PDB file of C-alpha atoms in Angstrom:
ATOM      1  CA  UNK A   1       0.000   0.000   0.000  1.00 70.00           C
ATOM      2  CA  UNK A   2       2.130   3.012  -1.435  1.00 82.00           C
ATOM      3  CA  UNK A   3       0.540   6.228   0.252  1.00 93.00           C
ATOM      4  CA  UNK A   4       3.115   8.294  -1.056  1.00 96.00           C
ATOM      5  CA  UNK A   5       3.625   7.775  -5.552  1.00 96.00           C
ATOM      6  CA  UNK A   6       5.632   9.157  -8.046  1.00 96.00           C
ATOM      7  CA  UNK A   7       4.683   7.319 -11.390  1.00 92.00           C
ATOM      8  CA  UNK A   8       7.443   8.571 -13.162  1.00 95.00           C
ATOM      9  CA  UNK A   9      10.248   6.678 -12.757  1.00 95.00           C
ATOM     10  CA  UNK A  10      12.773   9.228 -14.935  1.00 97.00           C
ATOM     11  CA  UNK A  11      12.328  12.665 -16.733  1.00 97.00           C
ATOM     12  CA  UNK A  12      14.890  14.650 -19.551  1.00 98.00           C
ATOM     13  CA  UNK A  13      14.674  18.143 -20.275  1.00 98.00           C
ATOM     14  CA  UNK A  14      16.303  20.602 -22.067  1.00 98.00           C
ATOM     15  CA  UNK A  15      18.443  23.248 -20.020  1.00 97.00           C
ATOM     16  CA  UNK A  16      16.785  26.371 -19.662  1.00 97.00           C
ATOM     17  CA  UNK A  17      13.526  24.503 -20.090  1.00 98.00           C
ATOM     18  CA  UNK A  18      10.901  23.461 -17.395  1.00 98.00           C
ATOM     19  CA  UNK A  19      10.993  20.735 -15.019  1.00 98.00           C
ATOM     20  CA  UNK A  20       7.538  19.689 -13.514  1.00 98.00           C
ATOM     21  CA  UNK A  21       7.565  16.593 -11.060  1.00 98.00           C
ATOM     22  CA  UNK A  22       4.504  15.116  -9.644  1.00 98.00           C
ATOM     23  CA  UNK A  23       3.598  13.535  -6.540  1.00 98.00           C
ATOM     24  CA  UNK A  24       0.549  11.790  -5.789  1.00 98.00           C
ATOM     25  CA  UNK A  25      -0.376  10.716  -1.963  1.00 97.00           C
ATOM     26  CA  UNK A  26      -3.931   8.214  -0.726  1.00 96.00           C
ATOM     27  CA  UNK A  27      -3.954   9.370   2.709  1.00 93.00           C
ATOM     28  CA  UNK A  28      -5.760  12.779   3.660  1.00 92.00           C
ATOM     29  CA  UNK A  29      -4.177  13.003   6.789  1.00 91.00           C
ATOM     30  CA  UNK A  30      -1.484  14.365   5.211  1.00 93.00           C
ATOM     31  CA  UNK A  31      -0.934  18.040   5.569  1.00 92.00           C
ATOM     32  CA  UNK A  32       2.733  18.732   5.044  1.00 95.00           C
ATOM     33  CA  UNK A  33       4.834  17.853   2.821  1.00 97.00           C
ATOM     34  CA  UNK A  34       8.888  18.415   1.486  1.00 97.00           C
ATOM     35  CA  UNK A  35      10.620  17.233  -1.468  1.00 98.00           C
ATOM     36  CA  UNK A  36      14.018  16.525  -1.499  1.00 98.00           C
ATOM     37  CA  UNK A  37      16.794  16.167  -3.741  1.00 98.00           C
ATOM     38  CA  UNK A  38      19.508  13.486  -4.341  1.00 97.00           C
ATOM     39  CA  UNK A  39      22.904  13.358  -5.985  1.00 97.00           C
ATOM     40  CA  UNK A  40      24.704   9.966  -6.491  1.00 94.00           C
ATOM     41  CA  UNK A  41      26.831   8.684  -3.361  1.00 92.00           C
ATOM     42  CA  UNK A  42      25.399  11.669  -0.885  1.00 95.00           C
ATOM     43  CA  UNK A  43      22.522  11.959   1.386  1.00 96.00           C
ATOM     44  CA  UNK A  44      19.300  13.285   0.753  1.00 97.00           C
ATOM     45  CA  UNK A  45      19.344  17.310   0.721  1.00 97.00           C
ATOM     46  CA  UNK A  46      15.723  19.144   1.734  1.00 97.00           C
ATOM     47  CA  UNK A  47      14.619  21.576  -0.954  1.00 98.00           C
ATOM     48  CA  UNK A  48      10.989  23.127  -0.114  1.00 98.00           C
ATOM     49  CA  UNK A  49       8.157  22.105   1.769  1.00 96.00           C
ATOM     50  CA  UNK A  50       4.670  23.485   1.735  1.00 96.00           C
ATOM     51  CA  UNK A  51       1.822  22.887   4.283  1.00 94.00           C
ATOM     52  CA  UNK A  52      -1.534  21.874   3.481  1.00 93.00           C
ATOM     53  CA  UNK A  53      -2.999  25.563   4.374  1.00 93.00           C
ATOM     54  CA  UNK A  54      -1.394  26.962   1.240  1.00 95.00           C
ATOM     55  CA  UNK A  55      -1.385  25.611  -2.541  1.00 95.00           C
ATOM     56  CA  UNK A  56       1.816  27.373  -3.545  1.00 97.00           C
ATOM     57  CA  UNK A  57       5.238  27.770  -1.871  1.00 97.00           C
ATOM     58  CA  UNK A  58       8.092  29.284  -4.153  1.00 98.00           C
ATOM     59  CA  UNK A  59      12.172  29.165  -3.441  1.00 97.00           C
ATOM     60  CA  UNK A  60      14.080  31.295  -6.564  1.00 97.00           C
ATOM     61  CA  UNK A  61      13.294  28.431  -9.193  1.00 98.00           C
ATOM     62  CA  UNK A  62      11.898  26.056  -7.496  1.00 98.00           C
ATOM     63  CA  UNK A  63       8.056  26.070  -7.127  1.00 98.00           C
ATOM     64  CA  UNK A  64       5.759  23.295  -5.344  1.00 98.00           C
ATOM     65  CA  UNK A  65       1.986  23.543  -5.991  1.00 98.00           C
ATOM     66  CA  UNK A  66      -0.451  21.321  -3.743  1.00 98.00           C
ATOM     67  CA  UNK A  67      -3.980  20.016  -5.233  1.00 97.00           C
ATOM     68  CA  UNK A  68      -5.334  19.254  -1.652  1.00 95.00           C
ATOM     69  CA  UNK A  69      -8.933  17.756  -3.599  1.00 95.00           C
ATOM     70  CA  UNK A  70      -6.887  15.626  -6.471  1.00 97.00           C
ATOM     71  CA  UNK A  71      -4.241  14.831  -3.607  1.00 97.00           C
ATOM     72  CA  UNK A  72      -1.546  15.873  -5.855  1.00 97.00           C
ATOM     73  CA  UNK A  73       1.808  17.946  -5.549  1.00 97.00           C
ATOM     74  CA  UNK A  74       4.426  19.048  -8.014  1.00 98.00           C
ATOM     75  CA  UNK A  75       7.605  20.335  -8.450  1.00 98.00           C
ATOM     76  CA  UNK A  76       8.203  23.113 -11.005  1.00 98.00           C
ATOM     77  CA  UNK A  77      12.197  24.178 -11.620  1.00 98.00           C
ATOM     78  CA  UNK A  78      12.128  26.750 -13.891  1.00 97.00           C
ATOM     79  CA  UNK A  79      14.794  26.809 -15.686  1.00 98.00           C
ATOM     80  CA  UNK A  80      16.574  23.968 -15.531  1.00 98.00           C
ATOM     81  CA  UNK A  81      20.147  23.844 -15.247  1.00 98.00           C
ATOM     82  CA  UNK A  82      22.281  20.488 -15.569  1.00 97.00           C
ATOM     83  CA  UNK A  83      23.241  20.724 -11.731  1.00 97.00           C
ATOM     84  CA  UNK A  84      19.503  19.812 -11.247  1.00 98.00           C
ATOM     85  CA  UNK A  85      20.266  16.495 -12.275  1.00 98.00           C
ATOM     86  CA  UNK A  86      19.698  14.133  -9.456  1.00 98.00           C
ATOM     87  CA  UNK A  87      16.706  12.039  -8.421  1.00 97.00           C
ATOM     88  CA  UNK A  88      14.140  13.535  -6.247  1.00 98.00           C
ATOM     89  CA  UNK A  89      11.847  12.166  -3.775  1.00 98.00           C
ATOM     90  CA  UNK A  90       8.581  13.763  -2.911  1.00 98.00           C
ATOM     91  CA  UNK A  91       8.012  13.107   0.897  1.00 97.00           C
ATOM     92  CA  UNK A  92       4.270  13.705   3.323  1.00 96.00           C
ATOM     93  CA  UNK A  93       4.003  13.536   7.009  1.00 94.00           C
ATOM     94  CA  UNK A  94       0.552  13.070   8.826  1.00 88.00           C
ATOM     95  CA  UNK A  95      -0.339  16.160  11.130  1.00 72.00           C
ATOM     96  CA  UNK A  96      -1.655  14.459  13.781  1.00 62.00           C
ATOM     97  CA  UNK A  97       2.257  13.139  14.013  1.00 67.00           C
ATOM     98  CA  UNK A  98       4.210  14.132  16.884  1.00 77.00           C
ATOM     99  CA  UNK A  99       7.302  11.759  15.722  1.00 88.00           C
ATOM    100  CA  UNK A 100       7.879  13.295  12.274  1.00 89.00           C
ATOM    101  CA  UNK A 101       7.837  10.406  10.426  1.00 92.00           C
ATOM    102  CA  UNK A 102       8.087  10.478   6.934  1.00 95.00           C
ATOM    103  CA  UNK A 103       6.624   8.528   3.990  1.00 95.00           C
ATOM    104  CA  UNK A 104       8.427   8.918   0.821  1.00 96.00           C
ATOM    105  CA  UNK A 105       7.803   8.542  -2.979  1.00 96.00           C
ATOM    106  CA  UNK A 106       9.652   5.957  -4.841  1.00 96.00           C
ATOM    107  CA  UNK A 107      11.874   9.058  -6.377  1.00 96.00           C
ATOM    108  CA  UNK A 108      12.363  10.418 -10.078  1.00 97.00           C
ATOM    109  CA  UNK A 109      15.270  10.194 -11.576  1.00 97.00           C
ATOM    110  CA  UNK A 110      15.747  13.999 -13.695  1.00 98.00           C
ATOM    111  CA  UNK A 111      18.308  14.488 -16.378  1.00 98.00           C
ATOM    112  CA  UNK A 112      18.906  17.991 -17.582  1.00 98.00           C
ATOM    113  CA  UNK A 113      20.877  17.980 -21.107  1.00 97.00           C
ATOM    114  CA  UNK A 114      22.987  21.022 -21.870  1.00 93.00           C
TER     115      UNK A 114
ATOM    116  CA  UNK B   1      28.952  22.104  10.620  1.00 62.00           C
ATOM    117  CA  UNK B   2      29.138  18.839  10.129  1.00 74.00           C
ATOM    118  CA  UNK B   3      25.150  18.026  10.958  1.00 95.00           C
ATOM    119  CA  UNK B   4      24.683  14.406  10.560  1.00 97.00           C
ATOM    120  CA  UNK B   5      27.739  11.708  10.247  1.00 97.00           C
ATOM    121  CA  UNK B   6      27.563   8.541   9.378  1.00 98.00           C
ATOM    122  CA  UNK B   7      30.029   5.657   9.806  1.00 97.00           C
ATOM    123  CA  UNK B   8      31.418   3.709   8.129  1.00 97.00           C
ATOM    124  CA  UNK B   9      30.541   4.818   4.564  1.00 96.00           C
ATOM    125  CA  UNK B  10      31.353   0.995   2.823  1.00 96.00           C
ATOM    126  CA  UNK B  11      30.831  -2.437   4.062  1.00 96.00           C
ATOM    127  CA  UNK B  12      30.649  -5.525   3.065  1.00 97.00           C
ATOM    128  CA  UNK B  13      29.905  -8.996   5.139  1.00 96.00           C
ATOM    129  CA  UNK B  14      29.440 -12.279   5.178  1.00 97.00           C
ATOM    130  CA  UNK B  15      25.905 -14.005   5.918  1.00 97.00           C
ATOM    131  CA  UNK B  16      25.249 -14.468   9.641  1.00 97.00           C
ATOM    132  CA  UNK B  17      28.314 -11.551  10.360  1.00 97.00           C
ATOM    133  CA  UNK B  18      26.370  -8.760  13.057  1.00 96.00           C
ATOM    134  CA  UNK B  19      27.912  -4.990  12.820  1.00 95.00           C
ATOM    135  CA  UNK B  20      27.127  -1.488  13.944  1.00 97.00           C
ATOM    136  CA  UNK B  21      26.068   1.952  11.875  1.00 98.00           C
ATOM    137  CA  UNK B  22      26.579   4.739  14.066  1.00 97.00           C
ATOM    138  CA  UNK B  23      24.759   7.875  13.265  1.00 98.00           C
ATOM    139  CA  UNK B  24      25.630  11.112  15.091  1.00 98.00           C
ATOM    140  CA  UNK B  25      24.333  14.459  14.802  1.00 97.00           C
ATOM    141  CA  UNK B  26      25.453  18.143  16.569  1.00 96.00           C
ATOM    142  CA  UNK B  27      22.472  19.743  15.812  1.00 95.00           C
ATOM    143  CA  UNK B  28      20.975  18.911  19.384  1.00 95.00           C
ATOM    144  CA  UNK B  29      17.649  16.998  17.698  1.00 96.00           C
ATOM    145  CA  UNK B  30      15.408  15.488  19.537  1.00 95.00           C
ATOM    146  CA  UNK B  31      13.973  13.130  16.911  1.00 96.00           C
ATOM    147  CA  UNK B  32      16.372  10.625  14.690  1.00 97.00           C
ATOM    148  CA  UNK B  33      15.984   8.525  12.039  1.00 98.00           C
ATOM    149  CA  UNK B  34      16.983   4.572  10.077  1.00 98.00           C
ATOM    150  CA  UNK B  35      16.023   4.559   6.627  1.00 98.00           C
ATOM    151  CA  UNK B  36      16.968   1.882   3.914  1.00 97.00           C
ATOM    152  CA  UNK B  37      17.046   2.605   0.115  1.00 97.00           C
ATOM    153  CA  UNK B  38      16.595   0.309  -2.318  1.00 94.00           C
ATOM    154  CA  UNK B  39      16.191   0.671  -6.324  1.00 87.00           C
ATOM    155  CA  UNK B  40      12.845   1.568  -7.200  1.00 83.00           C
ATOM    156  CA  UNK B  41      11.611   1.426  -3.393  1.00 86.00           C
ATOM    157  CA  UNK B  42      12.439   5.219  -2.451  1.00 90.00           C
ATOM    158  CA  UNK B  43      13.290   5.471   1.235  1.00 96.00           C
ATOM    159  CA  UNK B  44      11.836   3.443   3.789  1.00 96.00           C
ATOM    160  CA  UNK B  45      11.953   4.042   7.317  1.00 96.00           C
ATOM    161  CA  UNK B  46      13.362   1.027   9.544  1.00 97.00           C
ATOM    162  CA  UNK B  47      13.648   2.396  13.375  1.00 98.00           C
ATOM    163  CA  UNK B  48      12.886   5.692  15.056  1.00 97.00           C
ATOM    164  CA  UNK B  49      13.844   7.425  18.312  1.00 97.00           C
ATOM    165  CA  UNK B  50      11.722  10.815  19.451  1.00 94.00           C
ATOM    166  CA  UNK B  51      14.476  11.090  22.324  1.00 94.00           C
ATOM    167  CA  UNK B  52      17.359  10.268  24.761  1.00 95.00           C
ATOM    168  CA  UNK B  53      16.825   6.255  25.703  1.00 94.00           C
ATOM    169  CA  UNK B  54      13.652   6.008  23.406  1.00 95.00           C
ATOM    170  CA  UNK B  55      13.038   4.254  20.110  1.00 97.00           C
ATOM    171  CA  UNK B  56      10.138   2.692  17.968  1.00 96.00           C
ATOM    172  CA  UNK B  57       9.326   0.487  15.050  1.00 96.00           C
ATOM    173  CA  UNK B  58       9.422   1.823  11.499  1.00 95.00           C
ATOM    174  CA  UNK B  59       7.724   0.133   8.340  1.00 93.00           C
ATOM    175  CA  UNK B  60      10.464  -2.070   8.027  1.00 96.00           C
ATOM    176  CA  UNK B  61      12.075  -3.353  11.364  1.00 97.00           C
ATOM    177  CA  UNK B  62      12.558  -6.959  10.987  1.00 96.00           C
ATOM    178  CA  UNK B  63      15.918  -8.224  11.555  1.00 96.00           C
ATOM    179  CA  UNK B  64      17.722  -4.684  12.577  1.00 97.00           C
ATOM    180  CA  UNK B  65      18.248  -3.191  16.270  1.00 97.00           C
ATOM    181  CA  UNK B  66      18.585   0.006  17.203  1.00 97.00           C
ATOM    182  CA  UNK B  67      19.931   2.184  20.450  1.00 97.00           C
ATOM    183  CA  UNK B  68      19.706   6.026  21.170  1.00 97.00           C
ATOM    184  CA  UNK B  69      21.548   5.838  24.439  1.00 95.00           C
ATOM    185  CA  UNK B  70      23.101   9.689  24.077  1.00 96.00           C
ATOM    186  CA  UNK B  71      20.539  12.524  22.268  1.00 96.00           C
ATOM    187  CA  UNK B  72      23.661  13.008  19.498  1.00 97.00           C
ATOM    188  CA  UNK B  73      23.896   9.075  18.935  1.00 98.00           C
ATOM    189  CA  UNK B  74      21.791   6.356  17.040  1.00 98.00           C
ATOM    190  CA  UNK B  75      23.007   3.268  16.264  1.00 98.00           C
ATOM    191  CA  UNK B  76      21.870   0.418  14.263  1.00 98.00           C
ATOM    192  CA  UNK B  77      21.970  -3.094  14.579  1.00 97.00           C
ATOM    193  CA  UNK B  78      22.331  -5.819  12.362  1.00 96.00           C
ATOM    194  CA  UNK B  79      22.731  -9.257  14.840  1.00 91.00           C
ATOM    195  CA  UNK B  80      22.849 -11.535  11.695  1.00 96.00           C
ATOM    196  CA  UNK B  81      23.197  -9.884   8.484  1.00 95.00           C
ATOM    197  CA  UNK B  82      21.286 -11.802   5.383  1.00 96.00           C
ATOM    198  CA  UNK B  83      21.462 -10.740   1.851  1.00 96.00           C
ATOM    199  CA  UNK B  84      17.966  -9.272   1.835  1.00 96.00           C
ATOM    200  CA  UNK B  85      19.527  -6.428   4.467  1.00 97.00           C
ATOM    201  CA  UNK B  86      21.910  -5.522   1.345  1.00 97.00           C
ATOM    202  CA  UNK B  87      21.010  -2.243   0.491  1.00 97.00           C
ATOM    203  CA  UNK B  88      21.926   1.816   1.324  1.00 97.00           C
ATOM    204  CA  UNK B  89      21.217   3.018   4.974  1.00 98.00           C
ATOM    205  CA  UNK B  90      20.388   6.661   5.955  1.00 98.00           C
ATOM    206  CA  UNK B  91      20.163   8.263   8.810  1.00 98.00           C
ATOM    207  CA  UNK B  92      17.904  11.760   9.601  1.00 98.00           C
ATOM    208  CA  UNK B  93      17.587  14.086  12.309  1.00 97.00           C
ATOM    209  CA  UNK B  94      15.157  16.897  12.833  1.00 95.00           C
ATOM    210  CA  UNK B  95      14.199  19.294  15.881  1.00 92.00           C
ATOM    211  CA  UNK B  96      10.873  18.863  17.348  1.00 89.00           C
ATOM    212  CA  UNK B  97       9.199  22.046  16.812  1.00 82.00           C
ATOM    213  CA  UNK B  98       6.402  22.683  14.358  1.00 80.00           C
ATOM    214  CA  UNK B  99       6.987  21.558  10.586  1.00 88.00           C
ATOM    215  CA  UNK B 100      10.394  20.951   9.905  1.00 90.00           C
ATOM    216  CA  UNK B 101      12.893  19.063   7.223  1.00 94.00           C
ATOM    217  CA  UNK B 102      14.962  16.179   8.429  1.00 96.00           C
ATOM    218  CA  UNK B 103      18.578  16.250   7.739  1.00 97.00           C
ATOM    219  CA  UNK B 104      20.222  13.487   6.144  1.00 98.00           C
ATOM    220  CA  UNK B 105      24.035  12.095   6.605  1.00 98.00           C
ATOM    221  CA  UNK B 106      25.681  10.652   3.339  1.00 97.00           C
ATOM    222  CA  UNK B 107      24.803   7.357   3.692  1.00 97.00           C
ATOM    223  CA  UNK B 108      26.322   3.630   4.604  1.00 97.00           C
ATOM    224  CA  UNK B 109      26.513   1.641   1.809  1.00 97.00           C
ATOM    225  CA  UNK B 110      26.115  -2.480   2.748  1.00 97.00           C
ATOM    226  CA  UNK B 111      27.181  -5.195   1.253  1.00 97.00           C
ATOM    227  CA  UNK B 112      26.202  -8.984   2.601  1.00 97.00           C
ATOM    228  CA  UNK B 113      27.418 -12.132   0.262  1.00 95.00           C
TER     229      UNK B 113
END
């Protein structure tokens, strides 16, 4: 039982184009949630979060828009640069948690070609 | 700023071997994290602690251990490693205030034949 999708196991873009990553969750409880970004060998870095209450949080080129009634969330990065090449993993916590706990997507793999 | 370490980085052992992963962290967290990665599986979260001399079951606990016997320190346990328990192990920490990002280390990579 996967609460926390993303269907698309790799995306290519052109640099300078847009990236748009999506994220689909089962569970309503959620009501905050973070993606974060992965290069080969290192650790998951954090990149933005938004919380249920709003349906857009923005960071320079990096947007995340929340569909709270489709139970969808995506990633825009706009434009892509080939250092944006990692895989990224949409992640949703439950607010009723007082532990934090996570439950991730399977990731996306994103290749940005020069 | 070193935020979370993990050690060792590389591994590998023999079925039935035990071993340690040591996680510390200096940004005085309450809450820590055990996550293993595996291809296509994202990250999936094996043991938790929420503070000093606490910890609690993840989605996948089965065959791991885990201490949190000093607020900087978690350590896993593996008491006899089996192939299936091959994979990459990541450890988190975040505060316990509001909404809030954990913080990963870089990873311990594990190898058992």
């Amino acid at each position: 039982d996967q609460q926390v999708k993303q269907n698309s196991p790799s995306l290519s873009v052109q640099e300078g184009r847009i990236s748009i990553l999506n994220c689909d969750y089962t569970n309503s409880m959620f009501d905050y949630f973070l993606w974060y970004k992965k290069y080969p060998a290192e650790g998951p870095t954090f990149l933005i979060s938004i919380s249920s209450i709003k349906d857009k949080n923005e960071d320079g080129r990096f947007t995340v828009f929340l569909n709270k009634s489709a139970k969808h969330l995506s990633l825009h990065i706009v434009p892509s640069q080939p250092g944006d090449s990692a895989v990224y993993f949409c992640a949703a916590q439950k607010g009723s948690s007082n532990t934090g706990k996570l439950i991730f997507g399977q990731g996306t793999t994103l290749q940005v070609k020069p | 700023n070193a935020g979370v370490t993990q050690t060792p980085k590389f591994r590998v052992l023999k079925t039935g071997q035990s071993m340690t992963l040591l996680c510390a962290q200096d940004m005085n967290h309450e809450y820590m994290y055990w996550y293993r990665q595996d291809p296509g599986m994202g990250l999936r979260l094996i043991h938790y602690s929420v503070g000093e001399g606490t910890t609690a079951k993840g989605e996948v606990p089965d065959g791991y251990n885990v201490s949190r016997l000093k607020k900087q320190n978690f350590l896993l346990g593996l008491e006899s490693a089996a192939p299936s328990q091959t994979s990459v192990y990541f450890c988190a920490s975040r505060g316990i205030m509001g909404n809030q990002p954990q913080h990963f280390g870089d990873g311990t990579r594990l190898s058992i034949l």
